[in-house]
Tab-separated table of N, CA and C in Angstrom:
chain	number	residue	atom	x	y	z
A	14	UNK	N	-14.624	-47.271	31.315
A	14	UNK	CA	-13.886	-47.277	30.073
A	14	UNK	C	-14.664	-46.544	28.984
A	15	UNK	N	-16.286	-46.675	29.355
A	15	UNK	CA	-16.827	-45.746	28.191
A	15	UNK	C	-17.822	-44.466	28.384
A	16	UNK	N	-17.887	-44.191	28.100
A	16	UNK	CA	-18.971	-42.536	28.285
A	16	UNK	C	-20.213	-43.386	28.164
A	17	UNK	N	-20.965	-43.018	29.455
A	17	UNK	CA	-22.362	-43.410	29.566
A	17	UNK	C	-22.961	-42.788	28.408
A	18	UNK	N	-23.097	-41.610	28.098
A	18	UNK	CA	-23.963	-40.983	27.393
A	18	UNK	C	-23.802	-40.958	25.953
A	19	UNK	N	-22.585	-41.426	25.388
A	19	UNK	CA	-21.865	-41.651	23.842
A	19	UNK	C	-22.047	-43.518	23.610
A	20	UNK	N	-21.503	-43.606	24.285
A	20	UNK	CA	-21.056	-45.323	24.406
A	20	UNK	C	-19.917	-45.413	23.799
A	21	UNK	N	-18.818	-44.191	23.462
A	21	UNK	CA	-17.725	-43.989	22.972
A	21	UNK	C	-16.533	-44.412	24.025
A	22	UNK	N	-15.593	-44.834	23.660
A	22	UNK	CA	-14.533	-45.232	24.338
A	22	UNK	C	-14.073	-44.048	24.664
A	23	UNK	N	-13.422	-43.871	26.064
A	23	UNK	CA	-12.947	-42.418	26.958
A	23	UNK	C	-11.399	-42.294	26.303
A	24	UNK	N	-11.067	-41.296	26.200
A	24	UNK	CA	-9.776	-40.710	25.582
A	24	UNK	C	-9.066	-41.770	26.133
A	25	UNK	N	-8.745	-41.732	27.152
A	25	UNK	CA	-7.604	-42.563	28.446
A	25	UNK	C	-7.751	-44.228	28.047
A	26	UNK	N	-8.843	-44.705	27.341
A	26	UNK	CA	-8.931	-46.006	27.305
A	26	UNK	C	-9.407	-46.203	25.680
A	27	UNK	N	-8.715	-44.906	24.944
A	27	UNK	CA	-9.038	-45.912	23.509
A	27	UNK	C	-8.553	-46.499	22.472
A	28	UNK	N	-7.484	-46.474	23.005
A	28	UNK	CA	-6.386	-47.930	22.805
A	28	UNK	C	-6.839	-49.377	23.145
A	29	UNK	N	-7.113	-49.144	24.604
A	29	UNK	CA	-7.630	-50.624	25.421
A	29	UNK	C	-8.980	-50.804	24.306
A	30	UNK	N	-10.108	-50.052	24.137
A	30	UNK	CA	-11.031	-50.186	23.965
A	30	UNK	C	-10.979	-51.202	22.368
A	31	UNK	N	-10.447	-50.376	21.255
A	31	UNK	CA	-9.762	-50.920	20.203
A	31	UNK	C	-9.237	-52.603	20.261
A	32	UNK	N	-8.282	-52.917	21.093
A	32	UNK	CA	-7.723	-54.158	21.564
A	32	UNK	C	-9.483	-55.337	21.814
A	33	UNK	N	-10.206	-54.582	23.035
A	33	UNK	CA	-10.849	-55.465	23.018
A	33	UNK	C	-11.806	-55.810	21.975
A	34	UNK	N	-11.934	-54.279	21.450
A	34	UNK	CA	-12.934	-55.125	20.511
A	34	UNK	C	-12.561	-55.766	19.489
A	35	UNK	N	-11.479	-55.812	19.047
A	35	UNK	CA	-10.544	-57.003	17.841
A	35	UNK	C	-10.302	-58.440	18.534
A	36	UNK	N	-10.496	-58.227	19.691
A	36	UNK	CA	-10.929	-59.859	19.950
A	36	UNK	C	-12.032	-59.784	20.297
A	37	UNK	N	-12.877	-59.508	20.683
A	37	UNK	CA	-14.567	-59.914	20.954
A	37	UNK	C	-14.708	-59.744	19.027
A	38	UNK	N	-14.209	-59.744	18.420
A	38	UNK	CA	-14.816	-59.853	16.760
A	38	UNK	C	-13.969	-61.413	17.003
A	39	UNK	N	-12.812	-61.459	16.729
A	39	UNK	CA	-12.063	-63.024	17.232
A	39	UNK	C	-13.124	-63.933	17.352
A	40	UNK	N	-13.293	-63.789	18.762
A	40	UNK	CA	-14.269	-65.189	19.632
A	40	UNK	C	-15.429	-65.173	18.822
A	41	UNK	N	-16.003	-63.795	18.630
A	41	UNK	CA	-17.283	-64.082	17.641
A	41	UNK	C	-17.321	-65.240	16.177
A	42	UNK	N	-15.920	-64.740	15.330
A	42	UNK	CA	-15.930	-65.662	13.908
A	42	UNK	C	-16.010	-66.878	13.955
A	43	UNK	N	-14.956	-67.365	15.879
A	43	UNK	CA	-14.937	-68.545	15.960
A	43	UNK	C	-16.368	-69.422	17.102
A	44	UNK	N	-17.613	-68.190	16.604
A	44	UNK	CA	-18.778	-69.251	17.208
A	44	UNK	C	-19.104	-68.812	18.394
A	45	UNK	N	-18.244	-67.841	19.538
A	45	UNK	CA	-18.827	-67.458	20.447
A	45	UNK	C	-19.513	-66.359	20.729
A	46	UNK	N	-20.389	-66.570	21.055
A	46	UNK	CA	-21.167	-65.042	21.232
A	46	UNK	C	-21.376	-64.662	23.147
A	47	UNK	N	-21.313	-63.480	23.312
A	47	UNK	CA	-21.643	-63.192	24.821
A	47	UNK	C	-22.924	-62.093	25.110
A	48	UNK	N	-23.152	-63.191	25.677
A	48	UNK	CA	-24.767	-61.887	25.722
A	48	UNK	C	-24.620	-61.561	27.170
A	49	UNK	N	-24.810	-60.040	27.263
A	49	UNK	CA	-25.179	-58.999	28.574
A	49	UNK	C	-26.423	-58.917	28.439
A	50	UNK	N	-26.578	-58.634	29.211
A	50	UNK	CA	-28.878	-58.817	30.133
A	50	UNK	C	-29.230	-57.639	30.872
A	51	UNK	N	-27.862	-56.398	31.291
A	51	UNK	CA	-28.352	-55.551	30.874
A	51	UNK	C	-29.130	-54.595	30.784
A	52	UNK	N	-30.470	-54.136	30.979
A	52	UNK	CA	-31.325	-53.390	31.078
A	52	UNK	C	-32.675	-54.077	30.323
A	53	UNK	N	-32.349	-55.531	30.509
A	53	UNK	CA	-33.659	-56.741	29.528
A	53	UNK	C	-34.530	-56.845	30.496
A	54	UNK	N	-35.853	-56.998	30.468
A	54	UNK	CA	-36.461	-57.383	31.592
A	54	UNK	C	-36.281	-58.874	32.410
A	55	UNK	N	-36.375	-59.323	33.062
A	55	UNK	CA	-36.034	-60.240	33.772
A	55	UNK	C	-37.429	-61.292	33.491
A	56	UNK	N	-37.247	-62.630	33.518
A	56	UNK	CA	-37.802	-63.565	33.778
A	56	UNK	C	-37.856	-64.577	34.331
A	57	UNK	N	-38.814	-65.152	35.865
A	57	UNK	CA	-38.050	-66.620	36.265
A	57	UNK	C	-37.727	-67.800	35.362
A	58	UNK	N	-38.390	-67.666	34.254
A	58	UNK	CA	-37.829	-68.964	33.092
A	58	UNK	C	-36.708	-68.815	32.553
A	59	UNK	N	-36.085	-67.418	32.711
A	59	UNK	CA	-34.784	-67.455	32.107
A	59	UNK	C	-33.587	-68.438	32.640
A	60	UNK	N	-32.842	-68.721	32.213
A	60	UNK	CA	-31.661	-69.767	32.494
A	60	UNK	C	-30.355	-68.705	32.910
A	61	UNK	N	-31.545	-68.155	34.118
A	61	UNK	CA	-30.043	-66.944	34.676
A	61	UNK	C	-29.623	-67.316	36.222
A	62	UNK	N	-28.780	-67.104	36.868
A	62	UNK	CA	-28.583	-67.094	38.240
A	62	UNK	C	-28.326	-65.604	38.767
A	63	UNK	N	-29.449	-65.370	39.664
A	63	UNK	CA	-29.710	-64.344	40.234
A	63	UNK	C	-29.086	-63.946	41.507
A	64	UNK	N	-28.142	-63.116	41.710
A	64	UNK	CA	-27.526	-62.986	42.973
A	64	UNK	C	-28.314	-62.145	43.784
A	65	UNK	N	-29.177	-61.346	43.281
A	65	UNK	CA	-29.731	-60.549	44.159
A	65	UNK	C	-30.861	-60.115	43.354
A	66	UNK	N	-32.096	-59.590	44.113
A	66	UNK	CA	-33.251	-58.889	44.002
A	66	UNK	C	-32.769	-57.463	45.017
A	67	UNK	N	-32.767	-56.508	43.866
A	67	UNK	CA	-32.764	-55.430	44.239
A	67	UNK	C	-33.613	-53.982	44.128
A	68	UNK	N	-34.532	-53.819	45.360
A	68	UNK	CA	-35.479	-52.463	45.057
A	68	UNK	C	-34.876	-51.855	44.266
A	69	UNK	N	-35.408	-51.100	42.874
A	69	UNK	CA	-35.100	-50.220	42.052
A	69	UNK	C	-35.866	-48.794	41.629
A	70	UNK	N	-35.562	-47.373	41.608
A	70	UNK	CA	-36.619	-46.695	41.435
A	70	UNK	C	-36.335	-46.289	39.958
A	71	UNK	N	-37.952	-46.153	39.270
A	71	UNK	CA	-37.831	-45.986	37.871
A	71	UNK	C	-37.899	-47.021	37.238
A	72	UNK	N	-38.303	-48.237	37.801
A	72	UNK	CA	-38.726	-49.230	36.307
A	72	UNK	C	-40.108	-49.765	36.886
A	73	UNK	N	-40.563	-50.503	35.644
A	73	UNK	CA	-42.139	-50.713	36.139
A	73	UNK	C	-42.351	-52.626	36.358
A	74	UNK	N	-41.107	-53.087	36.154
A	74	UNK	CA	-41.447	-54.815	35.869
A	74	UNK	C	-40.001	-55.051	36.740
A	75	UNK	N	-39.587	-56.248	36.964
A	75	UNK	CA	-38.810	-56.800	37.186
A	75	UNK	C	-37.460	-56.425	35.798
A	76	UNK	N	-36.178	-56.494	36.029
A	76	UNK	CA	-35.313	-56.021	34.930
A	76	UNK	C	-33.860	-56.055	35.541
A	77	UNK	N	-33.200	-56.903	34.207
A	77	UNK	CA	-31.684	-56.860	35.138
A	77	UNK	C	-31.091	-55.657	34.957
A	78	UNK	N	-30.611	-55.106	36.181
A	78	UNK	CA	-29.920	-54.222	36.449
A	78	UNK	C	-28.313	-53.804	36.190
A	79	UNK	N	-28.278	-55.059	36.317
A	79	UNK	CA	-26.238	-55.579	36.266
A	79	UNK	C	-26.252	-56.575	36.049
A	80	UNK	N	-25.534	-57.142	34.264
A	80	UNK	CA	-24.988	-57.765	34.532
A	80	UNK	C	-23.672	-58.684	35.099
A	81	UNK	N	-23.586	-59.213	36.173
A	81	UNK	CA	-22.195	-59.505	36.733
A	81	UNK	C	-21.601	-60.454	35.905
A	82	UNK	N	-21.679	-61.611	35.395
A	82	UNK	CA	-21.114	-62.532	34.478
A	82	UNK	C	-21.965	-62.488	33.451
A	83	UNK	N	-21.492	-62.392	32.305
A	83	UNK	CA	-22.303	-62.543	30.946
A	83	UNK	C	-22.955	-64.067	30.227
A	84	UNK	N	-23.696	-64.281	29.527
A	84	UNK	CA	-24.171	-66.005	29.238
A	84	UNK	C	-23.357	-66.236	28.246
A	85	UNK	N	-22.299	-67.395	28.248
A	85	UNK	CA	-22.023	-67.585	26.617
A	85	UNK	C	-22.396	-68.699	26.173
A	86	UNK	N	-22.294	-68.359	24.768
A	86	UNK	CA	-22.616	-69.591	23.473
A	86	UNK	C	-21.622	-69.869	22.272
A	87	UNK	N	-21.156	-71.142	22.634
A	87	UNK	CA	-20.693	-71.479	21.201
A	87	UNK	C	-21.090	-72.268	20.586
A	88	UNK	N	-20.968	-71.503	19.197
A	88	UNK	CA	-22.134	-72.528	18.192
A	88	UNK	C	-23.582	-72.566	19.072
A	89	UNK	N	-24.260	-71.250	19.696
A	89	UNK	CA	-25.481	-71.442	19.656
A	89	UNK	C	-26.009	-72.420	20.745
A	90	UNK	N	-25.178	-72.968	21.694
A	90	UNK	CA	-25.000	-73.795	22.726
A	90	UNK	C	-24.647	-73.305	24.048
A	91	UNK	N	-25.206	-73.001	25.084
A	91	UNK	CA	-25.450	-72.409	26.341
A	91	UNK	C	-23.665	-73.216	26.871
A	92	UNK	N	-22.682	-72.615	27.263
A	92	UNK	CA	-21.339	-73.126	27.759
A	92	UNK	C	-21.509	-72.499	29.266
A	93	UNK	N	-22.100	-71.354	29.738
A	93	UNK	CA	-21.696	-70.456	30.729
A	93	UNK	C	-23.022	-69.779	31.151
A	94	UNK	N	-23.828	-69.674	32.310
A	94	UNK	CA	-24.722	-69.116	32.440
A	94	UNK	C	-24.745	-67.895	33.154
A	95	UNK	N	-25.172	-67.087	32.815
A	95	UNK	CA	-25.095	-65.693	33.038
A	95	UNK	C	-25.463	-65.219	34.506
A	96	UNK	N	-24.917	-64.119	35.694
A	96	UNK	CA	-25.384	-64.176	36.911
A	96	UNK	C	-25.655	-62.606	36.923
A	97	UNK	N	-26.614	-62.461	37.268
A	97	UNK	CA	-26.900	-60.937	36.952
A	97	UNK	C	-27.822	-60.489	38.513
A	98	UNK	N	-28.310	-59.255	38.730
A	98	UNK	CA	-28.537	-58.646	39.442
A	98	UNK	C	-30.333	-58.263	38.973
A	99	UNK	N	-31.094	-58.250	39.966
A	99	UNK	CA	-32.665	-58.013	39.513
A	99	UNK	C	-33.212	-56.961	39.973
A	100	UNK	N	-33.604	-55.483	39.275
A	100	UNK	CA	-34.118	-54.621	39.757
A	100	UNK	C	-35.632	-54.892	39.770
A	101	UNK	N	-36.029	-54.665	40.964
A	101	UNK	CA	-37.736	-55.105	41.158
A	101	UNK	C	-38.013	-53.549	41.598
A	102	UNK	N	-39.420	-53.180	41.204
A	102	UNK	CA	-40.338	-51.865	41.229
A	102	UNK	C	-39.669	-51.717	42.894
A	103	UNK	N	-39.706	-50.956	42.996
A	103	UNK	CA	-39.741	-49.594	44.771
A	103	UNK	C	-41.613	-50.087	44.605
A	104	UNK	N	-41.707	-50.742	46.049
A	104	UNK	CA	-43.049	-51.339	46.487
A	104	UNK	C	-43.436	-52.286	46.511
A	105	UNK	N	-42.333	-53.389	45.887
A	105	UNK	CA	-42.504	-54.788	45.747
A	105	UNK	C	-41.890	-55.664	46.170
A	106	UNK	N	-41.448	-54.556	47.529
A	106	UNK	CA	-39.924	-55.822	48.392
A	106	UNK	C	-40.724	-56.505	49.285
A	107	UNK	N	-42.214	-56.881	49.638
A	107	UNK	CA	-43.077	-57.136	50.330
A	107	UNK	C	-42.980	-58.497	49.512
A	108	UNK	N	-43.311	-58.371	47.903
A	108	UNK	CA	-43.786	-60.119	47.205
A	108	UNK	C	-42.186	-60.767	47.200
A	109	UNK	N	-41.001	-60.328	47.420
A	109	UNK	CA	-39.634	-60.867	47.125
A	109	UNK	C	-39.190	-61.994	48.192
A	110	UNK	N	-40.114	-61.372	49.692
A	110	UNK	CA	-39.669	-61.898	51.565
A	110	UNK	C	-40.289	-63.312	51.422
């Protein structure tokens, strides 16, 4: 739906794009927030569920790759926990087994 390299909504979807974001402002006024993880580095203390550890080339730490479900909060209160995908360094599928 968006241009990797703009983060602009694609001709074909910027109608849709518009729509969603007048409700993701919505859910926001009324307290919810959704956090994506994204390209964050990863941590086992985080309060994430990890579907996968996945060799990655080009990063130097552990880092989510994808997030598949996003974490939400309303009012600042964990409702939904986020399930994301873990890119680990190319050389470190040895400490994962």
């Amino acid at each position: 739906m968006f241009d990797m390299d703009t983060g602009e909504a694609r001709d074909e979807f910027r109608q849709l794009a518009r729509h969603v974001t007048t409700i993701r402002d919505r859910l926001s006024e009324l307290g919810l927030q959704i956090q994506d993880h994204t390209g964050k580095p990863y941590d086992s203390g985080q309060s994430l569920e990890v579907l996968a550890f996945q060799p990655t080339d080009g990063i130097s730490g552990e880092t989510v790759i994808e997030t598949a479900r996003p974490t939400l909060y309303l009012r600042e209160q964990c409702i939904l926990r986020g399930q994301v995908i873990v890119g680990t360094p190319l050389g470190n599928q040895e400490a994962r087994k």
